Amino acid sequence: MLKGKTAIVTGGSRGIGAAITGKLASMGANIAVIYAGNQDAAEAVCEKCVKEFGVEAKSYRCNVASFEETKAAVAAIKADFGAVHILVNNAGVTRDGLLAVMNEGAWDAVMDTNLKGAFHMIRHCTALFLRAKEGCIINISSVSGLMGNAGQCNYSASKAGLVGLTKSVAKELAPRGIRCNAIAPGFIRTDMTGAQENNPLLSMIPLGRMGEGSEVAEAAAYLATANYVTGEVLRVDGGIAM
Ligand code: NDP
């Protein structure tokens, strides 16, 4: 279904990003994984895509918070793959803490990676989408950006910002055949969430359990192929943000 397409997945080395990478590869897409530092994990994800699905896959170390590094990474991906059709802005970090004691570094680190990182990647990929006369952007937001969450003002603001970014980009680029959507996952089992079996928040999830990366990847697969859907924010959250 995505044969001949190239997808960039930021933060594709672990967790939700690795699940999305595997799903898009299973649909035939060639894969460019962007990671921050975990080279072994990024290479393992690429190896799996090549072996299991016979697609091309390569990893690129790049800090999405840097305009220059993302520019160089997108140029390298274009040189290696020739074109880019799908961009998944998944790289994200948390630096949780109460507002009253949050330092500027914790605010900036989260905004720069989660929100500015998505801007950088969209900014550099847009010329390639225009050339390909198609493009699909999927931004990984969070229910924290829809509902707010005490102790996460930086993270919530970055994820709410992604919703605004998604809708503006969707409106701006729709006339050029480029779609932009967001996914707002709830509580998903990854390194970021860690061991949560006794977290009282679990009792607030109508479906009564944490989600899996593969369940977010299903939503990404849908948005990658839903040609009449743009500007949407799709919750994958067991109903918690209903
Ligand atoms: P993980 O912590 O498991 O993985 C984070 C990924 O992002 C890693 O691949 C990491 O690379 C990469 N990364 C982090 N910082 C940078 C950076 N500056 N530049 C490039 N890559 C970077 O996270 P999850 O899989 O849990 O989360 C993925 C996304 O989903 C995030 O945006 C998160 O906010 C969002 N989300 C997660 C939820 C959850 O419950 N898990 C809920 C809602 C949203 P490396 O491996 O090299 O460190």
mmCIF file of N, CA, C and O in Angstrom, residues 4-73:
data_model
loop_
_atom_site.group_PDB
_atom_site.id
_atom_site.type_symbol
_atom_site.label_atom_id
_atom_site.label_comp_id
_atom_site.label_asym_id
_atom_site.label_seq_id
_atom_site.Cartn_x
_atom_site.Cartn_y
_atom_site.Cartn_z
ATOM 1 N N GLY A 4 7.178 2.058 -2.573
ATOM 2 C CA GLY A 4 7.761 3.152 -3.348
ATOM 3 C C GLY A 4 7.756 4.484 -2.611
ATOM 4 O O GLY A 4 8.318 5.465 -3.084
ATOM 5 N N LYS A 5 7.109 4.532 -1.448
ATOM 6 C CA LYS A 5 7.093 5.764 -0.647
ATOM 7 C C LYS A 5 8.242 5.710 0.369
ATOM 8 O O LYS A 5 8.654 4.629 0.787
ATOM 9 N N THR A 6 8.687 6.885 0.792
ATOM 10 C CA THR A 6 9.691 6.965 1.856
ATOM 11 C C THR A 6 9.101 7.708 3.047
ATOM 12 O O THR A 6 8.511 8.778 2.880
ATOM 13 N N ALA A 7 9.260 7.116 4.221
ATOM 14 C CA ALA A 7 8.746 7.717 5.457
ATOM 15 C C ALA A 7 9.900 8.035 6.405
ATOM 16 O O ALA A 7 10.767 7.186 6.632
ATOM 17 N N ILE A 8 9.883 9.257 6.928
ATOM 18 C CA ILE A 8 10.802 9.617 8.009
ATOM 19 C C ILE A 8 10.038 9.479 9.322
ATOM 20 O O ILE A 8 8.929 10.006 9.455
ATOM 21 N N VAL A 9 10.630 8.785 10.277
ATOM 22 C CA VAL A 9 10.019 8.702 11.612
ATOM 23 C C VAL A 9 11.039 9.228 12.617
ATOM 24 O O VAL A 9 12.096 8.601 12.830
ATOM 25 N N THR A 10 10.754 10.368 13.225
ATOM 26 C CA THR A 10 11.674 10.875 14.251
ATOM 27 C C THR A 10 11.409 10.102 15.547
ATOM 28 O O THR A 10 10.265 9.753 15.849
ATOM 29 N N GLY A 11 12.475 9.832 16.275
ATOM 30 C CA GLY A 11 12.310 9.012 17.478
ATOM 31 C C GLY A 11 11.850 7.610 17.114
ATOM 32 O O GLY A 11 11.126 6.962 17.870
ATOM 33 N N GLY A 12 12.306 7.131 15.962
ATOM 34 C CA GLY A 12 11.879 5.807 15.494
ATOM 35 C C GLY A 12 12.663 4.662 16.109
ATOM 36 O O GLY A 12 12.418 3.502 15.797
ATOM 37 N N SER A 13 13.592 4.988 16.989
ATOM 38 C CA SER A 13 14.456 3.944 17.551
ATOM 39 C C SER A 13 13.813 3.163 18.691
ATOM 40 O O SER A 13 14.264 2.063 19.016
ATOM 41 N N ARG A 14 12.792 3.743 19.316
ATOM 42 C CA ARG A 14 12.216 3.092 20.503
ATOM 43 C C ARG A 14 10.717 3.344 20.578
ATOM 44 O O ARG A 14 10.191 4.218 19.888
ATOM 45 N N GLY A 15 10.054 2.621 21.454
ATOM 46 C CA GLY A 15 8.678 2.899 21.857
ATOM 47 C C GLY A 15 7.696 3.050 20.702
ATOM 48 O O GLY A 15 7.686 2.244 19.756
ATOM 49 N N ILE A 16 6.886 4.096 20.787
ATOM 50 C CA ILE A 16 5.835 4.322 19.785
ATOM 51 C C ILE A 16 6.450 4.502 18.397
ATOM 52 O O ILE A 16 5.937 3.975 17.405
ATOM 53 N N GLY A 17 7.568 5.231 18.325
ATOM 54 C CA GLY A 17 8.210 5.473 17.028
ATOM 55 C C GLY A 17 8.673 4.183 16.370
ATOM 56 O O GLY A 17 8.529 4.003 15.152
ATOM 57 N N ALA A 18 9.214 3.272 17.160
ATOM 58 C CA ALA A 18 9.663 1.984 16.606
ATOM 59 C C ALA A 18 8.459 1.186 16.104
ATOM 60 O O ALA A 18 8.532 0.530 15.059
ATOM 61 N N ALA A 19 7.352 1.257 16.823
ATOM 62 C CA ALA A 19 6.138 0.539 16.393
ATOM 63 C C ALA A 19 5.608 1.128 15.082
ATOM 64 O O ALA A 19 5.209 0.399 14.171
ATOM 65 N N ILE A 20 5.619 2.464 14.977
ATOM 66 C CA ILE A 20 5.144 3.114 13.742
ATOM 67 C C ILE A 20 6.063 2.745 12.575
ATOM 68 O O ILE A 20 5.604 2.446 11.472
ATOM 69 N N THR A 21 7.362 2.751 12.843
ATOM 70 C CA THR A 21 8.335 2.395 11.810
ATOM 71 C C THR A 21 8.043 0.996 11.264
ATOM 72 O O THR A 21 7.971 0.793 10.049
ATOM 73 N N GLY A 22 7.860 0.035 12.160
ATOM 74 C CA GLY A 22 7.585 -1.343 11.748
ATOM 75 C C GLY A 22 6.295 -1.441 10.949
ATOM 76 O O GLY A 22 6.228 -2.151 9.936
ATOM 77 N N LYS A 23 5.282 -0.711 11.385
ATOM 78 C CA LYS A 23 3.978 -0.777 10.700
ATOM 79 C C LYS A 23 4.080 -0.200 9.282
ATOM 80 O O LYS A 23 3.591 -0.813 8.319
ATOM 81 N N LEU A 24 4.723 0.971 9.149
ATOM 82 C CA LEU A 24 4.840 1.585 7.816
ATOM 83 C C LEU A 24 5.700 0.708 6.898
ATOM 84 O O LEU A 24 5.415 0.578 5.706
ATOM 85 N N ALA A 25 6.749 0.097 7.462
ATOM 86 C CA ALA A 25 7.588 -0.816 6.667
ATOM 87 C C ALA A 25 6.770 -2.031 6.219
ATOM 88 O O ALA A 25 6.902 -2.495 5.087
ATOM 89 N N SER A 26 5.901 -2.531 7.102
ATOM 90 C CA SER A 26 5.078 -3.699 6.745
ATOM 91 C C SER A 26 4.121 -3.363 5.601
ATOM 92 O O SER A 26 3.654 -4.247 4.895
ATOM 93 N N MET A 27 3.839 -2.057 5.430
ATOM 94 C CA MET A 27 2.967 -1.614 4.329
ATOM 95 C C MET A 27 3.784 -1.293 3.071
ATOM 96 O O MET A 27 3.244 -0.820 2.080
ATOM 97 N N GLY A 28 5.106 -1.488 3.149
ATOM 98 C CA GLY A 28 5.951 -1.341 1.960
ATOM 99 C C GLY A 28 6.783 -0.075 1.900
ATOM 100 O O GLY A 28 7.548 0.115 0.947
ATOM 101 N N ALA A 29 6.644 0.816 2.906
ATOM 102 C CA ALA A 29 7.394 2.089 2.846
ATOM 103 C C ALA A 29 8.866 1.872 3.174
ATOM 104 O O ALA A 29 9.206 1.075 4.060
ATOM 105 N N ASN A 30 9.730 2.587 2.470
ATOM 106 C CA ASN A 30 11.130 2.681 2.881
ATOM 107 C C ASN A 30 11.206 3.621 4.076
ATOM 108 O O ASN A 30 10.423 4.561 4.183
ATOM 109 N N ILE A 31 12.188 3.373 4.951
ATOM 110 C CA ILE A 31 12.176 4.026 6.263
ATOM 111 C C ILE A 31 13.472 4.767 6.561
ATOM 112 O O ILE A 31 14.562 4.211 6.417
ATOM 113 N N ALA A 32 13.333 6.023 6.997
ATOM 114 C CA ALA A 32 14.465 6.772 7.552
ATOM 115 C C ALA A 32 14.152 7.036 9.024
ATOM 116 O O ALA A 32 13.190 7.737 9.345
ATOM 117 N N VAL A 33 14.948 6.427 9.890
ATOM 118 C CA VAL A 33 14.744 6.601 11.340
ATOM 119 C C VAL A 33 15.665 7.713 11.844
ATOM 120 O O VAL A 33 16.878 7.671 11.616
ATOM 121 N N ILE A 34 15.084 8.691 12.514
ATOM 122 C CA ILE A 34 15.904 9.709 13.189
ATOM 123 C C ILE A 34 15.907 9.410 14.689
ATOM 124 O O ILE A 34 14.848 9.135 15.269
ATOM 125 N N TYR A 35 17.113 9.428 15.271
ATOM 126 C CA TYR A 35 17.229 9.124 16.696
ATOM 127 C C TYR A 35 18.174 10.133 17.335
ATOM 128 O O TYR A 35 18.957 10.804 16.637
ATOM 129 N N ALA A 36 18.138 10.186 18.686
ATOM 130 C CA ALA A 36 18.955 11.182 19.392
ATOM 131 C C ALA A 36 20.335 10.638 19.726
ATOM 132 O O ALA A 36 21.339 11.341 19.555
ATOM 133 N N GLY A 37 20.423 9.398 20.230
ATOM 134 C CA GLY A 37 21.722 8.897 20.670
ATOM 135 C C GLY A 37 21.813 7.386 20.726
ATOM 136 O O GLY A 37 22.905 6.823 20.804
ATOM 137 N N ASN A 38 20.662 6.730 20.670
ATOM 138 C CA ASN A 38 20.612 5.288 20.876
ATOM 139 C C ASN A 38 20.834 4.541 19.550
ATOM 140 O O ASN A 38 19.912 3.971 18.962
ATOM 141 N N GLN A 39 22.091 4.540 19.111
ATOM 142 C CA GLN A 39 22.420 4.015 17.775
ATOM 143 C C GLN A 39 22.073 2.531 17.626
ATOM 144 O O GLN A 39 21.534 2.114 16.592
ATOM 145 N N ASP A 40 22.383 1.743 18.663
ATOM 146 C CA ASP A 40 22.127 0.303 18.573
ATOM 147 C C ASP A 40 20.645 0.030 18.343
ATOM 148 O O ASP A 40 20.265 -0.799 17.502
ATOM 149 N N ALA A 41 19.799 0.743 19.111
ATOM 150 C CA ALA A 41 18.352 0.534 18.972
ATOM 151 C C ALA A 41 17.889 0.960 17.585
ATOM 152 O O ALA A 41 17.092 0.266 16.939
ATOM 153 N N ALA A 42 18.402 2.096 17.098
ATOM 154 C CA ALA A 42 17.988 2.597 15.770
ATOM 155 C C ALA A 42 18.398 1.614 14.682
ATOM 156 O O ALA A 42 17.611 1.311 13.769
ATOM 157 N N GLU A 43 19.605 1.082 14.799
ATOM 158 C CA GLU A 43 20.077 0.134 13.777
ATOM 159 C C GLU A 43 19.285 -1.165 13.834
ATOM 160 O O GLU A 43 18.988 -1.773 12.798
ATOM 161 N N ALA A 44 18.921 -1.589 15.044
ATOM 162 C CA ALA A 44 18.134 -2.830 15.187
ATOM 163 C C ALA A 44 16.759 -2.666 14.531
ATOM 164 O O ALA A 44 16.266 -3.584 13.857
ATOM 165 N N VAL A 45 16.145 -1.493 14.717
ATOM 166 C CA VAL A 45 14.833 -1.242 14.102
ATOM 167 C C VAL A 45 14.957 -1.296 12.575
ATOM 168 O O VAL A 45 14.133 -1.916 11.884
ATOM 169 N N CYS A 46 15.999 -0.683 12.040
ATOM 170 C CA CYS A 46 16.191 -0.674 10.579
ATOM 171 C C CYS A 46 16.440 -2.083 10.051
ATOM 172 O O CYS A 46 15.883 -2.487 9.024
ATOM 173 N N GLU A 47 17.267 -2.826 10.781
ATOM 174 C CA GLU A 47 17.590 -4.195 10.364
ATOM 175 C C GLU A 47 16.327 -5.051 10.277
ATOM 176 O O GLU A 47 16.128 -5.820 9.339
ATOM 177 N N LYS A 48 15.448 -4.861 11.268
ATOM 178 C CA LYS A 48 14.187 -5.611 11.308
ATOM 179 C C LYS A 48 13.327 -5.268 10.073
ATOM 180 O O LYS A 48 12.736 -6.141 9.447
ATOM 181 N N CYS A 49 13.283 -3.976 9.731
ATOM 182 C CA CYS A 49 12.481 -3.550 8.567
ATOM 183 C C CYS A 49 13.006 -4.196 7.288
ATOM 184 O O CYS A 49 12.234 -4.662 6.448
ATOM 185 N N VAL A 50 14.332 -4.219 7.153
ATOM 186 C CA VAL A 50 14.949 -4.785 5.938
ATOM 187 C C VAL A 50 14.684 -6.293 5.880
ATOM 188 O O VAL A 50 14.230 -6.820 4.861
ATOM 189 N N LYS A 51 14.948 -6.969 6.995
ATOM 190 C CA LYS A 51 14.834 -8.435 7.011
ATOM 191 C C LYS A 51 13.390 -8.907 6.883
ATOM 192 O O LYS A 51 13.083 -9.801 6.119
ATOM 193 N N GLU A 52 12.487 -8.270 7.654
ATOM 194 C CA GLU A 52 11.102 -8.775 7.686
ATOM 195 C C GLU A 52 10.272 -8.319 6.504
ATOM 196 O O GLU A 52 9.385 -9.021 6.046
ATOM 197 N N PHE A 53 10.561 -7.103 6.014
ATOM 198 C CA PHE A 53 9.643 -6.544 5.011
ATOM 199 C C PHE A 53 10.325 -6.224 3.683
ATOM 200 O O PHE A 53 9.659 -5.759 2.749
ATOM 201 N N GLY A 54 11.636 -6.392 3.603
ATOM 202 C CA GLY A 54 12.329 -6.202 2.333
ATOM 203 C C GLY A 54 12.357 -4.772 1.842
ATOM 204 O O GLY A 54 12.525 -4.527 0.641
ATOM 205 N N VAL A 55 12.190 -3.813 2.741
ATOM 206 C CA VAL A 55 12.246 -2.396 2.338
ATOM 207 C C VAL A 55 13.650 -1.850 2.616
ATOM 208 O O VAL A 55 14.467 -2.512 3.264
ATOM 209 N N GLU A 56 13.914 -0.647 2.132
ATOM 210 C CA GLU A 56 15.173 0.020 2.497
ATOM 211 C C GLU A 56 14.968 0.742 3.823
ATOM 212 O O GLU A 56 13.904 1.328 4.046
ATOM 213 N N ALA A 57 15.979 0.721 4.680
ATOM 214 C CA ALA A 57 15.858 1.425 5.964
ATOM 215 C C ALA A 57 17.235 1.880 6.417
ATOM 216 O O ALA A 57 18.215 1.139 6.311
ATOM 217 N N LYS A 58 17.289 3.108 6.907
ATOM 218 C CA LYS A 58 18.565 3.669 7.348
ATOM 219 C C LYS A 58 18.309 4.614 8.525
ATOM 220 O O LYS A 58 17.258 5.271 8.575
ATOM 221 N N SER A 59 19.282 4.673 9.430
ATOM 222 C CA SER A 59 19.086 5.551 10.591
ATOM 223 C C SER A 59 20.014 6.766 10.524
ATOM 224 O O SER A 59 21.099 6.696 9.936
ATOM 225 N N TYR A 60 19.567 7.864 11.125
ATOM 226 C CA TYR A 60 20.294 9.134 11.100
ATOM 227 C C TYR A 60 20.288 9.715 12.509
ATOM 228 O O TYR A 60 19.207 9.963 13.069
ATOM 229 N N ARG A 61 21.475 9.941 13.048
ATOM 230 C CA ARG A 61 21.562 10.572 14.363
ATOM 231 C C ARG A 61 21.351 12.069 14.178
ATOM 232 O O ARG A 61 22.051 12.714 13.389
ATOM 233 N N CYS A 62 20.386 12.631 14.899
ATOM 234 C CA CYS A 62 20.054 14.045 14.692
ATOM 235 C C CYS A 62 19.238 14.545 15.869
ATOM 236 O O CYS A 62 18.281 13.894 16.284
ATOM 237 N N ASN A 63 19.609 15.684 16.399
ATOM 238 C CA ASN A 63 18.816 16.318 17.451
ATOM 239 C C ASN A 63 17.739 17.170 16.775
ATOM 240 O O ASN A 63 18.048 18.188 16.170
ATOM 241 N N VAL A 64 16.480 16.746 16.905
ATOM 242 C CA VAL A 64 15.418 17.480 16.190
ATOM 243 C C VAL A 64 15.259 18.915 16.691
ATOM 244 O O VAL A 64 14.661 19.752 16.020
ATOM 245 N N ALA A 65 15.810 19.206 17.866
ATOM 246 C CA ALA A 65 15.723 20.571 18.404
ATOM 247 C C ALA A 65 16.636 21.549 17.656
ATOM 248 O O ALA A 65 16.553 22.758 17.861
ATOM 249 N N SER A 66 17.500 21.036 16.801
ATOM 250 C CA SER A 66 18.453 21.890 16.077
ATOM 251 C C SER A 66 18.016 22.114 14.631
ATOM 252 O O SER A 66 17.848 21.151 13.867
ATOM 253 N N PHE A 67 17.866 23.367 14.251
ATOM 254 C CA PHE A 67 17.489 23.712 12.864
ATOM 255 C C PHE A 67 18.534 23.176 11.895
ATOM 256 O O PHE A 67 18.200 22.569 10.873
ATOM 257 N N GLU A 68 19.810 23.381 12.222
ATOM 258 C CA GLU A 68 20.877 22.989 11.298
ATOM 259 C C GLU A 68 21.010 21.465 11.185
ATOM 260 O O GLU A 68 21.198 20.935 10.093
ATOM 261 N N GLU A 69 20.910 20.776 12.332
ATOM 262 C CA GLU A 69 21.027 19.299 12.280
ATOM 263 C C GLU A 69 19.871 18.667 11.512
ATOM 264 O O GLU A 69 20.063 17.706 10.757
ATOM 265 N N THR A 70 18.671 19.202 11.689
ATOM 266 C CA THR A 70 17.524 18.623 10.968
ATOM 267 C C THR A 70 17.647 18.923 9.473
ATOM 268 O O THR A 70 17.313 18.076 8.636
ATOM 269 N N LYS A 71 18.154 20.108 9.150
ATOM 270 C CA LYS A 71 18.351 20.464 7.738
ATOM 271 C C LYS A 71 19.326 19.476 7.081
ATOM 272 O O LYS A 71 19.066 18.948 5.984
ATOM 273 N N ALA A 72 20.418 19.190 7.786
ATOM 274 C CA ALA A 72 21.426 18.263 7.248
ATOM 275 C C ALA A 72 20.866 16.842 7.156
ATOM 276 O O ALA A 72 21.127 16.129 6.180
ATOM 277 N N ALA A 73 20.091 16.435 8.150
ATOM 278 C CA ALA A 73 19.536 15.070 8.134
ATOM 279 C C ALA A 73 18.564 14.901 6.973
ATOM 280 O O ALA A 73 18.599 13.887 6.263
#
